[in-house]
C-alpha positions as a Python dict, from the first residue, in 0.01 Angstrom:
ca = {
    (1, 'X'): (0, 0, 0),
    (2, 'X'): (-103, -323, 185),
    (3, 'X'): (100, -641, 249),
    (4, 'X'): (-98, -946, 51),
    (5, 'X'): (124, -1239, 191),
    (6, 'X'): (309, -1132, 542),
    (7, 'X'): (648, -1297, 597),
    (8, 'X'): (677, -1648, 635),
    (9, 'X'): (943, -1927, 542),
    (10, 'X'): (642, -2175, 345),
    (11, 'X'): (667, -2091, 14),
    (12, 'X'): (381, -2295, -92),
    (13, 'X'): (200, -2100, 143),
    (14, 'X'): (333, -1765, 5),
    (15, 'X'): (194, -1915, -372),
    (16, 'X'): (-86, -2001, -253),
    (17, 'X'): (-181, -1618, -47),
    (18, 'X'): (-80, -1454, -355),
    (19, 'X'): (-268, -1638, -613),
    (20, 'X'): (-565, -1614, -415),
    (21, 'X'): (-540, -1242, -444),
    (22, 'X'): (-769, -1007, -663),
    (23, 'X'): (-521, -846, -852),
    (24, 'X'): (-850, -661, -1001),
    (25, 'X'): (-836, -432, -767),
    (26, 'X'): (-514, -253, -878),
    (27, 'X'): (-529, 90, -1098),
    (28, 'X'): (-279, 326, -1289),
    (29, 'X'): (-116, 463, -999),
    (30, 'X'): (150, 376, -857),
    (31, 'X'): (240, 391, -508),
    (32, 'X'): (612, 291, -528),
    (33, 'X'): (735, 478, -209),
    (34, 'X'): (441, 403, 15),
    (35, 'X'): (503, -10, -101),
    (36, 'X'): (849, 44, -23),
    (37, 'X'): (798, 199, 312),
    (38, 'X'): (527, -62, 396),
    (39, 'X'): (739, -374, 307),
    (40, 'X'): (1043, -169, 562),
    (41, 'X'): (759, -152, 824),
    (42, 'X'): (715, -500, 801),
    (43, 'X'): (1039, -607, 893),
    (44, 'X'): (1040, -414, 1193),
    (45, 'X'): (951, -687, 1392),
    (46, 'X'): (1252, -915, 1237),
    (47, 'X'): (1510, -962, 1519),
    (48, 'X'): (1814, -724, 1454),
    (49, 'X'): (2056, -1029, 1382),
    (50, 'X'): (1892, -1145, 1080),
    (51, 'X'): (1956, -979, 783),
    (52, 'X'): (1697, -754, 603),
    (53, 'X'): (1601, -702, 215),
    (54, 'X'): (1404, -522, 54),
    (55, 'X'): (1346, -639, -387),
    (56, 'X'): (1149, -349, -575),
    (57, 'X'): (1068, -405, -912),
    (58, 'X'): (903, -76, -1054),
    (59, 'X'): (937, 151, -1357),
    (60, 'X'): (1030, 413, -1077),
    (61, 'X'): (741, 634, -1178),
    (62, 'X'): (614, 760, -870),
    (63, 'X'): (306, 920, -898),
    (64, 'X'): (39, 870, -603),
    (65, 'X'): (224, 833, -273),
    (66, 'X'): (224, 1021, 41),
    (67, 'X'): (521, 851, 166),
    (68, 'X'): (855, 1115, 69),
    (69, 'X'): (1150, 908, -78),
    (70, 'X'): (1384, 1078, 258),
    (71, 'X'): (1209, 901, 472),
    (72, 'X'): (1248, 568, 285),
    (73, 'X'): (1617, 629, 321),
    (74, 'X'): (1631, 739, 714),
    (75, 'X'): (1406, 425, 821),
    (76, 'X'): (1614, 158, 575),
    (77, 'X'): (1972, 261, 728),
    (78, 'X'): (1810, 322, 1109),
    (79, 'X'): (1742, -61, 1070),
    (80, 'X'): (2049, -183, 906),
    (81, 'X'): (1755, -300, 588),
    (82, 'X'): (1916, -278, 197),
    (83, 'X'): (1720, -246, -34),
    (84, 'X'): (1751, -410, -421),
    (85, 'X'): (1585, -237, -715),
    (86, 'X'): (1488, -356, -1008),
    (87, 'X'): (1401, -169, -1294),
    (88, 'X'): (1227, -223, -1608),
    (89, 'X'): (994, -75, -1882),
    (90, 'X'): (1075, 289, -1919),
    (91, 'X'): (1212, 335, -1608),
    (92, 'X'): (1301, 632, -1401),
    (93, 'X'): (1617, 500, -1260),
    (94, 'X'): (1735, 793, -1077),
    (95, 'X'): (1565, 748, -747),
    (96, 'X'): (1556, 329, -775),
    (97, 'X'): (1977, 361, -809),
    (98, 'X'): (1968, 610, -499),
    (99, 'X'): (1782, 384, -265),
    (100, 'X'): (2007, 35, -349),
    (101, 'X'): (2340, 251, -310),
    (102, 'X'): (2260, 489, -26),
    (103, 'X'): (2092, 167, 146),
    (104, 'X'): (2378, -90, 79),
    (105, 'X'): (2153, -240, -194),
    (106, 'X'): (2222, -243, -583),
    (107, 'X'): (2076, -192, -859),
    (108, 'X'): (1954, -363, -1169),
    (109, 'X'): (1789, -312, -1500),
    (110, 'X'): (1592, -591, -1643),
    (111, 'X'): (1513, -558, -2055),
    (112, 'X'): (1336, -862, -2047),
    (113, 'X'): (1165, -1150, -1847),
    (114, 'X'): (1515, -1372, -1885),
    (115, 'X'): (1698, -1123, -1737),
    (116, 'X'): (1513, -1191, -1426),
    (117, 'X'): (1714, -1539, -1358),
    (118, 'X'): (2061, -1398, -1334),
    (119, 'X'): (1934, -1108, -1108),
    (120, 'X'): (1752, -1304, -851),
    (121, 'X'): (2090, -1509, -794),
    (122, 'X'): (2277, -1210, -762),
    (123, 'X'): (2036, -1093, -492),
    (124, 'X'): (2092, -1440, -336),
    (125, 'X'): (2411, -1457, -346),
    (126, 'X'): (2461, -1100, -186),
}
């Protein structure tokens, strides 16, 4: 897993990184836990006073990382980071519902693309 736009405040900038990147390059793994764990690694370097979040959107089928899902949790609650999942196409739920509760998170299950709206302003509004 790699970060493709680091954290910044300029969304047009953030537009801009990601459009700009080959999404070509991506194959039929997926590397849920190592993303995860990457985008918690990241904001490491966030002071402690700010507060952290982490939005997944994955079908929760795990199936190429080396990163273990314990590990996840230890390094999300060590740094006070929750962690929002969102879940869609035939998800595997179980471990996507463990990591929003156990890290102060929550939850959802999108069905379809206008879904999305509602869930991105309970994110913002949490």
């Amino acid at each position: 897993a790699k970060v493709v736009v680091p954290l910044t405040d300029d969304a047009a900038y953030a537009v801009r990184e990601y459009d700009d990147y080959d999404k070509r390059t991506q194959g039929l793994f997926s590397s849920v836990n190592d993303g995860i764990f990457t985008s918690l690694k990241t904001l490491d370097s966030v002071p402690p006073t700010s507060p952290k979040v982490v939005v997944v959107f994955a079908d929760g089928d795990e199936n190429a990382s080396s990163t273990k899902i314990q590990s996840i949790f230890e390094h999300a609650v060590k740094n006070n980071v929750s962690i929002y999942c969102v879940g869609f196409g035939y998800a595997k739920d179980e471990e996507l519902q463990g990591l929003s509760l156990y890290t102060g998170g929550k939850y959802y299950r999108a069905y379809s693309k206008s879904d999305l709206k509602a869930i991105f302003l309970d994110i913002y509004n949490s």
